[in-house]
Structures are given as C-alpha cells and as structure tokens.
Amino acid sequence: MITKPKNILQNTLLFFVISGLSILSSCKSSEPVAIKETKPDSNFTEVRDSNQDSLKQIRLMREKENDLLTYRASATRTFDLLHTELDLNFDYERSAVLGEARLTLTPYAKSQKVLTLDAKDFELGKIYGKIDGEELSFGYRYDEKQIEIYLPKEIEKGDTIQVWMKYTAFPDKNSGGGGSAITDTKGLYFIDPLDTIPNKPRMIWTQGETEFSSKWFPTIDKPNEKFTQTIHLTVADSLITVSNGNLIKSEELGNGLRKDTWEMTLPHSPYLAAVAIGDFGKAEDVHGDIPLGYFVEKGYEKGAAKVFANTPEMMGYFEKLTGVKFPWPKYDQIVVPDFVSGAMENTTASIFMEELKLTEREAIDSEWDYIIAHELFHQWFGDYVTAESWSNLTLNEAFANYSEFLWNEYKYGLDQAKLKLIAERETYFQEAMGKQENLIRFHYPDAEELFDAHSYSKGGLVLHMLRKHLGDGLFFEGLNYYLNQHAFSSVEVHDLRLAFEKVSGEDLNWFFNQWFLDKGHPQVRFEVDYSIPDNLLISAWQEQDLENTPLYKLPFEVSWYVGGERKTKEFILEQGFQQFALQNEDPVDQIYIDEGSDVLMVKFMDLDSDYLKRQFEESQLGAARYEALDSLRNRDTLEVLLGLIPQALDDEFWSVKELALQSIQSNPEWMVSNPALEEKVFLLAESGEKNSVRAGAIDALGALGDPAKYQEAFLKYVNDSSYLIVSSALMALVSSDSGEDLSELIEKFSKENNFRVIIPIAEFYLNNDIPGKGNWFQTKSETLSGEGLYYFLGYYAEYFVQHPKEDSQKAMKYLLNLMENSSQMYVRLGAFQGLLGFGDDDEVVAKIREIASKERDEDIKRYFDYFLQAFDVKN
C-alpha cells in the first residue's frame, strides 16, 4: 500500500488560522481602544500579499496535480488482440456462462512478458498457451477483474501467441450500478432463465458497452482494441441464435442440442461483440447484396417487417451521404425484453428495447425510425471507425444522434427534421442548467456518466453547425475522407478535425476548440435598429460567463421577407460586442436572426406578440412557425392566438396543426363561440392526412362536453385501423356523460392488449367505480412493458386503492417488486408513484423507503426522496 503525502494546502491554511488566533488574542484589553486612521504597514502588506500569493499558488498546484492524476488517457496497448474464438454453453439454473476461450495475440509496440486480460467475476482453472509451436501451462494471478498471465519468455514484436482457458462467468455477480443511459452492468443477461414468469420469453442477450463484454468472455476490454472473432453457441435446438458476422455452421448434437458457429472476419471492438438467443420469429429483407434480418418474439414478425421497413432505403441513403458502402456482410436488428438501454449498435447485430415489439396493426403508427437510424449510422460511426477512448465518446454518439436529423430531412422533410433539432437543443439546455462539460472529456469519475445530453444532443447540434459552416459538399466529403482514412481503426477528435481541414483547406481549430474542447454555449443578446429601413443595424452582445465559457466565433444567418421572397445574409460574431449593417436595400421592418434554429445559442431578443404573429404568418420555415405559435400559447395574448388558430389548422406542417389542436383541447369554449373553427376540427378528425393529427382533433372534440353531438362519429372512429384513432375515440366516449350504456363496447375492447386502448378502458372502470376488475388490471399490467406499463400503473394503483378487497396486498407486492427490480427507470418511477396511494399502510411506506434508499439512478433517487419528504409533511 502506498499512502498519499499530507496535504500541504491544508497544513498551510491551519498555520494561518493558528497565527490569526494568536494575533487576535494579543489584542484583548479591558480598556476601550481609540481607533484612528493610520497608514498601512508596508512590511505587513508585503507579507500578507506574499502569503496570499503562496496560497493561490498552492491551490493552483493542487488543481493541476489533480488534473494529472485523474486524466483519462486512452488505454496503452501492450498486446494487439488479433482473434478471439469462444465456445459457449449456458447454465440457466445458475445464470452462468460455461466458456472456453482461445485468444491469438501479438505484442503491439515492443516485446512483452506479461499479458493482462479483462475477465470480471470468473471461475478459472488452468490457463494454457502456445508459443513457438510449443504448448505450455501459464502461471497467472487473478483478482476477479483482471488476469495477469506470466509468459515463460519475452514475446518479441511480430511474434504471435495463443492463450486458451476454460472458465465459468457469473454476469449477475457484482452487477448493478450503470447510469441513466445504460442502467446495468451485467454484460450478458438471462431473461426469465427458469421460465417462471408468465408472458415473458426465456432469452439471453448481451450489452457490452462500455467495458462489460469481459463479464462473459476474457478480452482486452478497451474501445481502441479490435479483433476478428468466431463464436460457437450450444443451445436447445428449438432456439434461434444471432451474433456478429455470418452464421457459417449449424450442427445438430443430439439430446435436443445444437451448436451454431458465427464468424466475424472483419475487426471490431470488444464492446460491440454480441449474442442473442431465444425463440425468435424472423422477418427478412435485403439491401443490394446485404441480407437484413428483423428478429422479434414469435407472433410479431409482420409488425417487425413494418417497424423496420425503411432499413433498406435508410442504408442506401447513408451510403450515398458518406460515399462508403455498408461495411459489414449482413445487418440484423433484434428486439428483446428488459433491455437496459434504448438500443445498442453491436456490429452487424443491433439490439433494441421491447417498445419496438409491435403487432402489424400497432406498427401502423410506429415512429421508431429515429432509433433505427441512430443504430444503423453507428455501423459506420462507432463500429467501422471507433472512438479510441470513452473520453472521445461523442465521436460515436454525435454522429448517430445527427443521423436522426439527416434521415428525417431526407424522408419527411426539413420542417420535421428541424423540429427534431430544436428538441435536441432543449434537451441539452435542460441538462446544461445542472452541469456543463467539454464534449471531449478527459476527466470523469465513471464512463457511464458520459452517456448524456452533451455527448448525444449537443454533439449532434455541433455537427449540424459544422455542416452549415462548411456547406453540404465539403461536410460530406470530409465524412468520406474520415471514414476511408480510419477504416477498422480507432480515432480521437483531432482525426475528425484534420479530415475536415484536409478537404476544406481551412484551419478549423477555432471551431473544435470552442465546441469540442471547451464547455458551455454562447448566450447572445441581439438588438435591431429599424430607423434606417434599407440598412438595418444589428447589435450583438455575448453574455455568457467568460470565466468558464469561451468567447465564441459564431456564424449566424439573418433572414427577412420581401414580397413573399425569403432573403438571407451570413455574418460572423467574433467579439464580445459587435454591430452588423444588414445593407438590405429593400425597406424592411422585421428580420429574423437564426430563423432556421441552426445555431446552438441562448438568444435574447425583446419580441412582442405582434412580432411573433407576423413570424407565424410570413415564415416559410415550419419549425419557425411552430416556435412562434408555441411562444404565443405561453403568453397572455388570447386575442392574437385566437386569430391564428384557424390558419394553424390549415398549416402544411402537421406539427403546427397538432399544436393548434392541443390549444383547442385546453380551451374547448373556442369552438362553442366559433362554429367555423369547430367544423375545421371535425374535418381534421374525419380526414386528417396524419393519424396523430386526426387523434388530436378527436381529443379536441371530446373536450367539448357535448357527448351526444359526436357520439356517432366517435363510435365510427373506434373501428379505425389506427390505435391512435381508436384510443382517442374511446377516451372521448368514456369521458363523456352521455348516459349511453357503453358496457358492451368496453367489454369488446377490454380484450385488447395495446396500452393506448387499455388506458381508456381503465379510465371507464375507475370513473364508473366498477368492481370485480382486479384480475383484469393485474393481467393487463403483466402484459404491458416499458412506457405503456408506466402510463398504466397509475390507473392500476388507483383501482386497488378504491377496491382494497380485490387483493390489494398482491397489488402492493407487485408494485414494490417493480420499484425494486425493474430494469427500466421509468417503470420504477411509475411503481413508486402508484405506491404512494397506499401511504396509509406503515409497512408499505417503510418498504418504499427501504427500496428508495437502494435506488441506483441518482435522478430517480432525488425524485423519491423529494416526494417522501413531502409525504412526511403531509402526514
């Protein structure tokens, strides 16, 4: 053990504290002291200043020492892992992996005599190897995290060795923790291994990011390592296996067993290795010569075909953008239960959360393209070219995040893409209120904390600004150069900068320094002087905290409209205060700064309601019209808003229609006083071009409080093919007070398992205080998962609070189990919220507190603590 040196700063501060007390003690007197003006003692001043300088220097030294000690360097490569061969069996009783691993390695830069492998929570026997053709037994030391293998002689650079071992891995051991993005650390997950949970398929799947592949096989578990692999999987012959690369052999072993062999002939990083084993159904497609497989629980194959239907087109579009063909031999997408993240981009085999398991009918309203695009783009950015360290994580995640914008822009139009960009901006700003970090972070306590709105949302926004600065031609040419230069290798942020500098001929250090290597964002106040209409003057002040945030060089666009024509000019803000002459020539009395929301900045402008009204009326950008209408909704400008709502319902951008319908739903009296407005809403309910718009219109009509007026229409809508429409129509019916007997209709829909339908049925049972539905609530809760289960749990808990004789004890135990054990944080949250309804039971409250104290997500734990404190005050 090495002890730390004493803290010099603490000792120095203690010295000054003691000295100060001595000086004060010597000044005590029983007589009053006359105070007179004196000149400072120059010697004392010099000593004081010298002491302050010393303290400042010591503090600075300690900060810099800490920076050196906590710096997260890329892993030093002593060996290069060339190939991994695994032969795996699975012990479902113990949730254990029975493995045999054979690794082929070579020294990376110089000769080596010790090989260190990552292997977490294994049981090991002897370790063997082959050196110069001779088979040997190796000595080793193992601390349950790493194996230190002692080689019998130094292995020279250029020579290869083989190492093999049998082992048993226990992924459940020492698991837990994780972060808000990846909520557990097992690496390999046995789902219902003993097949005891109703409606839950027995399954195995993996999730290796960040460094959890070493929970199920020995490796050098660092992102800058790359290897080829062969994986043999022995499974029941009724099961399907999926892994990286191609299935090259499937051998019947007898006794109901089969061995599948998957081969990956192109190198990738350890965290991207994957297996999935289950009783899968499969839908198939193809992109050129690339086979595509969509694996999902049996019975959902047609739904999977619709959910993933855009994959071939998406793949072709990304190939066109990057100029690089899809780099792998096949691409599978696998939907599994209880996944610990949204999805994971394993090479050739992305795994997705259960929310993408939809029936063919549910898939009509599928809006999962964003996550499908995200994982697909990772196959280029993250898998083909990989961030060399977790400090550089945004080089993976920023591109995947931005792919969501790129796909939306291509497939659904710029307006929808821009709305996505605005949502990402707000997500980042919300996080930035609590923390501000460099995008490239060399100091962090845990790599799991890097999976945040900085690495994802801010990273994608920064790439968009770089694209706007360079232009599409140079931006995508730069991506092509970057991918080709670093194919099958690892990169850091400077590799990306150099690629863009190579194709553009421009020094881009200014851009990368302020956006990737520094923290924060610009906060800019703009004022416009309209006194000279043909040459407006724009004044800009950067108001961010310059002690912690850069002074930015900030390109931005100014736009205005003349006779319906949109005109623009580009400017660059690069001073704390700067003025710009627009030289617009045509007289103008309203301009827009960053109308397209392309710049990541907090923009301060004094905009009145008339300005926003005109923005809504004249802007040719759907997202700008959306923002104007949204801002007016949040102001006390009822007259202005009411005048725009009819126009908003005719807007060509569907999101503007939805926003207007939400306003109408909150203020149904608008329709009462304006029959023409009500007619517009009804026409949208009848034939809106998008199901979400139709559903919004039905919600608005349902809020009218006139149950008989649209009863016939609602009864027609409940037979629509879209569950969105059905749900809104059912909610409108069950929320009304028409006096109609809906029992037969409710009974018909009570058999549905789609959460959008289940929730209005639950609403009906609660509103009408219908007993005997405890089994229905319990069965539906066990059928649902993910966000659907979260929404339902409030109804579930309320029912058993109202009807305690219908086995409320079982309901409480069920909610407690979800709160403690669900892998999905929002389900744990929903269970907690439901349990508060049982707050008069001291034993339940005590159990809630016990579980809350063990919550591993800090944000959720703070939520629990806040409401438990409020609960104490209330009681």
Short mmCIF file of N, CA, C and O in Angstrom, two decimals, residues 786-856:
data_model
loop_
_atom_site.label_atom_id
_atom_site.label_comp_id
_atom_site.label_asym_id
_atom_site.label_seq_id
_atom_site.Cartn_x
_atom_site.Cartn_y
_atom_site.Cartn_z
N GLY A 786 -42.45 -1.49 -20.55
CA GLY A 786 -41.89 -0.22 -20.98
C GLY A 786 -42.79 0.96 -20.65
O GLY A 786 -43.43 1.04 -19.61
N GLU A 787 -42.86 1.91 -21.59
CA GLU A 787 -43.61 3.13 -21.36
C GLU A 787 -45.10 2.87 -21.21
O GLU A 787 -45.79 3.56 -20.47
N GLY A 788 -45.62 1.87 -21.94
CA GLY A 788 -47.02 1.52 -21.80
C GLY A 788 -47.35 1.11 -20.38
O GLY A 788 -48.38 1.52 -19.81
N LEU A 789 -46.47 0.32 -19.78
CA LEU A 789 -46.67 -0.10 -18.39
C LEU A 789 -46.59 1.11 -17.46
O LEU A 789 -47.40 1.24 -16.52
N TYR A 790 -45.67 2.01 -17.72
CA TYR A 790 -45.54 3.22 -16.89
C TYR A 790 -46.86 3.99 -16.87
O TYR A 790 -47.34 4.38 -15.80
N TYR A 791 -47.44 4.24 -18.03
CA TYR A 791 -48.69 5.00 -18.08
C TYR A 791 -49.83 4.27 -17.38
O TYR A 791 -50.70 4.89 -16.77
N PHE A 792 -49.82 2.94 -17.45
CA PHE A 792 -50.93 2.17 -16.89
C PHE A 792 -50.86 2.05 -15.38
O PHE A 792 -51.89 1.91 -14.71
N LEU A 793 -49.66 2.13 -14.80
CA LEU A 793 -49.51 1.83 -13.37
C LEU A 793 -50.31 2.79 -12.48
O LEU A 793 -50.75 2.40 -11.40
N GLY A 794 -50.48 4.03 -12.92
CA GLY A 794 -51.28 4.96 -12.12
C GLY A 794 -52.72 4.50 -12.01
O GLY A 794 -53.33 4.56 -10.92
N TYR A 795 -53.30 4.04 -13.12
CA TYR A 795 -54.67 3.51 -13.11
C TYR A 795 -54.74 2.23 -12.27
O TYR A 795 -55.69 2.03 -11.50
N TYR A 796 -53.73 1.38 -12.45
CA TYR A 796 -53.66 0.11 -11.72
C TYR A 796 -53.71 0.36 -10.21
O TYR A 796 -54.53 -0.22 -9.48
N ALA A 797 -52.84 1.25 -9.74
CA ALA A 797 -52.78 1.52 -8.30
C ALA A 797 -54.07 2.14 -7.80
O ALA A 797 -54.59 1.76 -6.73
N GLU A 798 -54.61 3.08 -8.56
CA GLU A 798 -55.83 3.75 -8.12
C GLU A 798 -56.99 2.76 -7.98
O GLU A 798 -57.81 2.87 -7.06
N TYR A 799 -57.04 1.78 -8.89
CA TYR A 799 -58.14 0.81 -8.81
C TYR A 799 -58.07 0.02 -7.50
O TYR A 799 -59.08 -0.15 -6.81
N PHE A 800 -56.87 -0.44 -7.15
CA PHE A 800 -56.77 -1.26 -5.94
C PHE A 800 -56.88 -0.43 -4.67
O PHE A 800 -57.26 -0.95 -3.62
N VAL A 801 -56.58 0.86 -4.74
CA VAL A 801 -56.85 1.74 -3.62
C VAL A 801 -58.36 1.88 -3.43
O VAL A 801 -58.87 1.86 -2.30
N GLN A 802 -59.10 2.00 -4.54
CA GLN A 802 -60.56 2.11 -4.48
C GLN A 802 -61.21 0.80 -4.06
O GLN A 802 -62.27 0.80 -3.42
N HIS A 803 -60.58 -0.32 -4.42
CA HIS A 803 -61.18 -1.64 -4.17
C HIS A 803 -60.19 -2.52 -3.41
O HIS A 803 -59.66 -3.50 -3.96
N PRO A 804 -59.96 -2.23 -2.14
CA PRO A 804 -58.93 -2.96 -1.38
C PRO A 804 -59.23 -4.44 -1.20
O PRO A 804 -58.31 -5.23 -0.97
N LYS A 805 -60.50 -4.81 -1.30
CA LYS A 805 -60.84 -6.22 -1.09
C LYS A 805 -60.46 -7.10 -2.29
O LYS A 805 -60.51 -8.32 -2.18
N GLU A 806 -60.10 -6.48 -3.42
CA GLU A 806 -59.73 -7.26 -4.61
C GLU A 806 -58.23 -7.54 -4.63
O GLU A 806 -57.54 -7.28 -5.60
N ASP A 807 -57.73 -8.02 -3.48
CA ASP A 807 -56.33 -8.43 -3.32
C ASP A 807 -55.38 -7.26 -3.51
O ASP A 807 -54.43 -7.32 -4.30
N SER A 808 -55.64 -6.20 -2.75
CA SER A 808 -54.74 -5.06 -2.83
C SER A 808 -53.35 -5.39 -2.29
O SER A 808 -52.36 -4.76 -2.66
N GLN A 809 -53.28 -6.40 -1.39
CA GLN A 809 -51.96 -6.81 -0.89
C GLN A 809 -51.09 -7.35 -2.03
O GLN A 809 -49.90 -7.04 -2.12
N LYS A 810 -51.70 -8.11 -2.92
CA LYS A 810 -50.96 -8.62 -4.08
C LYS A 810 -50.52 -7.47 -4.97
O LYS A 810 -49.41 -7.46 -5.49
N ALA A 811 -51.40 -6.49 -5.13
CA ALA A 811 -51.07 -5.32 -5.97
C ALA A 811 -49.89 -4.56 -5.37
O ALA A 811 -48.99 -4.13 -6.09
N MET A 812 -49.90 -4.37 -4.05
CA MET A 812 -48.80 -3.66 -3.40
C MET A 812 -47.48 -4.42 -3.58
O MET A 812 -46.44 -3.82 -3.87
N LYS A 813 -47.52 -5.72 -3.41
CA LYS A 813 -46.31 -6.53 -3.60
C LYS A 813 -45.80 -6.43 -5.04
O LYS A 813 -44.59 -6.36 -5.29
N TYR A 814 -46.74 -6.42 -5.96
CA TYR A 814 -46.37 -6.30 -7.38
C TYR A 814 -45.68 -4.97 -7.65
O TYR A 814 -44.63 -4.91 -8.31
N LEU A 815 -46.24 -3.88 -7.12
CA LEU A 815 -45.66 -2.56 -7.32
C LEU A 815 -44.31 -2.45 -6.64
O LEU A 815 -43.36 -1.86 -7.18
N LEU A 816 -44.18 -3.00 -5.44
CA LEU A 816 -42.90 -2.98 -4.73
C LEU A 816 -41.83 -3.74 -5.51
O LEU A 816 -40.68 -3.30 -5.59
N ASN A 817 -42.23 -4.85 -6.08
CA ASN A 817 -41.28 -5.64 -6.88
C ASN A 817 -40.82 -4.85 -8.11
O ASN A 817 -39.62 -4.84 -8.44
N LEU A 818 -41.76 -4.16 -8.78
CA LEU A 818 -41.38 -3.35 -9.94
C LEU A 818 -40.46 -2.20 -9.52
O LEU A 818 -39.47 -1.91 -10.20
N MET A 819 -40.79 -1.56 -8.42
CA MET A 819 -39.98 -0.43 -7.96
C MET A 819 -38.55 -0.88 -7.65
O MET A 819 -37.59 -0.16 -7.89
N GLU A 820 -38.42 -2.07 -7.13
CA GLU A 820 -37.09 -2.56 -6.73
C GLU A 820 -36.32 -3.20 -7.87
O GLU A 820 -35.10 -3.01 -7.98
N ASN A 821 -37.01 -3.89 -8.77
CA ASN A 821 -36.29 -4.77 -9.69
C ASN A 821 -36.42 -4.46 -11.17
O ASN A 821 -35.68 -5.03 -11.97
N SER A 822 -37.33 -3.57 -11.56
CA SER A 822 -37.44 -3.29 -12.99
C SER A 822 -36.15 -2.68 -13.51
O SER A 822 -35.54 -1.81 -12.87
N SER A 823 -35.73 -3.12 -14.70
CA SER A 823 -34.51 -2.58 -15.30
C SER A 823 -34.77 -1.22 -15.94
O SER A 823 -33.82 -0.53 -16.31
N GLN A 824 -36.04 -0.83 -16.06
CA GLN A 824 -36.38 0.43 -16.72
C GLN A 824 -36.75 1.48 -15.68
O GLN A 824 -37.67 1.30 -14.89
N MET A 825 -36.00 2.57 -15.68
CA MET A 825 -36.14 3.55 -14.60
C MET A 825 -37.53 4.16 -14.57
O MET A 825 -38.06 4.46 -13.50
N TYR A 826 -38.17 4.36 -15.74
CA TYR A 826 -39.49 4.98 -15.70
C TYR A 826 -40.54 4.01 -15.18
O TYR A 826 -41.56 4.44 -14.64
N VAL A 827 -40.32 2.71 -15.28
CA VAL A 827 -41.24 1.74 -14.66
C VAL A 827 -41.06 1.78 -13.14
O VAL A 827 -42.05 1.76 -12.39
N ARG A 828 -39.81 1.86 -12.68
CA ARG A 828 -39.58 2.00 -11.23
C ARG A 828 -40.25 3.28 -10.71
O ARG A 828 -40.83 3.31 -9.63
N LEU A 829 -40.16 4.33 -11.51
CA LEU A 829 -40.79 5.60 -11.15
C LEU A 829 -42.31 5.46 -11.09
O LEU A 829 -42.96 5.91 -10.14
N GLY A 830 -42.91 4.82 -12.10
CA GLY A 830 -44.36 4.63 -12.12
C GLY A 830 -44.84 3.79 -10.95
O GLY A 830 -45.90 4.06 -10.37
N ALA A 831 -44.06 2.76 -10.59
CA ALA A 831 -44.43 1.92 -9.45
C ALA A 831 -44.41 2.72 -8.16
O ALA A 831 -45.31 2.61 -7.31
N PHE A 832 -43.40 3.56 -8.00
CA PHE A 832 -43.30 4.42 -6.82
C PHE A 832 -44.50 5.36 -6.73
O PHE A 832 -45.12 5.52 -5.67
N GLN A 833 -44.84 5.98 -7.85
CA GLN A 833 -45.97 6.91 -7.86
C GLN A 833 -47.26 6.18 -7.47
O GLN A 833 -48.08 6.71 -6.72
N GLY A 834 -47.43 4.97 -7.97
CA GLY A 834 -48.62 4.19 -7.62
C GLY A 834 -48.64 3.80 -6.16
O GLY A 834 -49.69 3.84 -5.50
N LEU A 835 -47.48 3.47 -5.61
CA LEU A 835 -47.41 3.04 -4.21
C LEU A 835 -47.77 4.15 -3.23
O LEU A 835 -48.22 3.88 -2.11
N LEU A 836 -47.57 5.39 -3.63
CA LEU A 836 -47.91 6.50 -2.72
C LEU A 836 -49.40 6.49 -2.38
O LEU A 836 -49.81 7.03 -1.35
N GLY A 837 -50.21 5.87 -3.24
CA GLY A 837 -51.64 5.76 -2.94
C GLY A 837 -51.93 4.86 -1.76
O GLY A 837 -53.02 4.91 -1.19
N PHE A 838 -50.95 4.01 -1.40
CA PHE A 838 -51.12 3.11 -0.25
C PHE A 838 -50.40 3.66 0.98
O PHE A 838 -49.97 2.92 1.86
N GLY A 839 -50.25 4.99 1.03
CA GLY A 839 -49.45 5.62 2.07
C GLY A 839 -50.00 5.51 3.47
O GLY A 839 -49.30 5.86 4.44
N ASP A 840 -51.23 5.02 3.64
CA ASP A 840 -51.77 4.87 5.00
C ASP A 840 -51.33 3.54 5.62
O ASP A 840 -51.66 3.27 6.77
N ASP A 841 -50.59 2.74 4.88
CA ASP A 841 -50.08 1.47 5.39
C ASP A 841 -48.61 1.67 5.78
O ASP A 841 -47.74 1.83 4.93
N ASP A 842 -48.33 1.68 7.09
CA ASP A 842 -46.98 1.98 7.58
C ASP A 842 -45.95 0.97 7.07
O ASP A 842 -44.80 1.34 6.78
N GLU A 843 -46.34 -0.29 6.95
CA GLU A 843 -45.40 -1.31 6.47
C GLU A 843 -45.02 -1.05 5.01
O GLU A 843 -43.86 -1.21 4.63
N VAL A 844 -46.00 -0.65 4.21
CA VAL A 844 -45.71 -0.35 2.80
C VAL A 844 -44.80 0.86 2.70
O VAL A 844 -43.83 0.87 1.94
N VAL A 845 -45.07 1.89 3.50
CA VAL A 845 -44.23 3.09 3.47
C VAL A 845 -42.80 2.74 3.87
O VAL A 845 -41.84 3.23 3.26
N ALA A 846 -42.66 1.92 4.89
CA ALA A 846 -41.31 1.51 5.32
C ALA A 846 -40.58 0.78 4.20
O ALA A 846 -39.38 0.98 3.98
N LYS A 847 -41.30 -0.08 3.49
CA LYS A 847 -40.70 -0.83 2.39
C LYS A 847 -40.33 0.10 1.23
O LYS A 847 -39.28 -0.05 0.60
N ILE A 848 -41.21 1.08 0.96
CA ILE A 848 -40.90 2.07 -0.09
C ILE A 848 -39.60 2.78 0.25
O ILE A 848 -38.72 2.96 -0.61
N ARG A 849 -39.45 3.18 1.51
CA ARG A 849 -38.23 3.89 1.93
C ARG A 849 -37.00 3.00 1.76
O ARG A 849 -35.94 3.46 1.32
N GLU A 850 -37.15 1.75 2.12
CA GLU A 850 -36.02 0.82 2.02
C GLU A 850 -35.57 0.67 0.56
O GLU A 850 -34.37 0.72 0.25
N ILE A 851 -36.55 0.51 -0.33
CA ILE A 851 -36.22 0.35 -1.75
C ILE A 851 -35.65 1.65 -2.31
O ILE A 851 -34.68 1.65 -3.06
N ALA A 852 -36.25 2.79 -1.93
CA ALA A 852 -35.78 4.08 -2.41
C ALA A 852 -34.34 4.33 -2.02
O ALA A 852 -33.57 4.93 -2.78
N SER A 853 -33.95 3.88 -0.85
CA SER A 853 -32.57 4.09 -0.38
C SER A 853 -31.56 3.33 -1.23
O SER A 853 -30.38 3.68 -1.26
N LYS A 854 -32.02 2.29 -1.92
CA LYS A 854 -31.11 1.48 -2.74
C LYS A 854 -31.18 1.84 -4.23
O LYS A 854 -30.51 1.21 -5.05
N GLU A 855 -32.01 2.82 -4.59
CA GLU A 855 -32.16 3.22 -5.99
C GLU A 855 -30.81 3.63 -6.56
O GLU A 855 -30.07 4.42 -5.98
N ARG A 856 -30.47 3.11 -7.74
CA ARG A 856 -29.14 3.33 -8.31
C ARG A 856 -29.07 4.53 -9.26
O ARG A 856 -27.99 5.01 -9.57
#
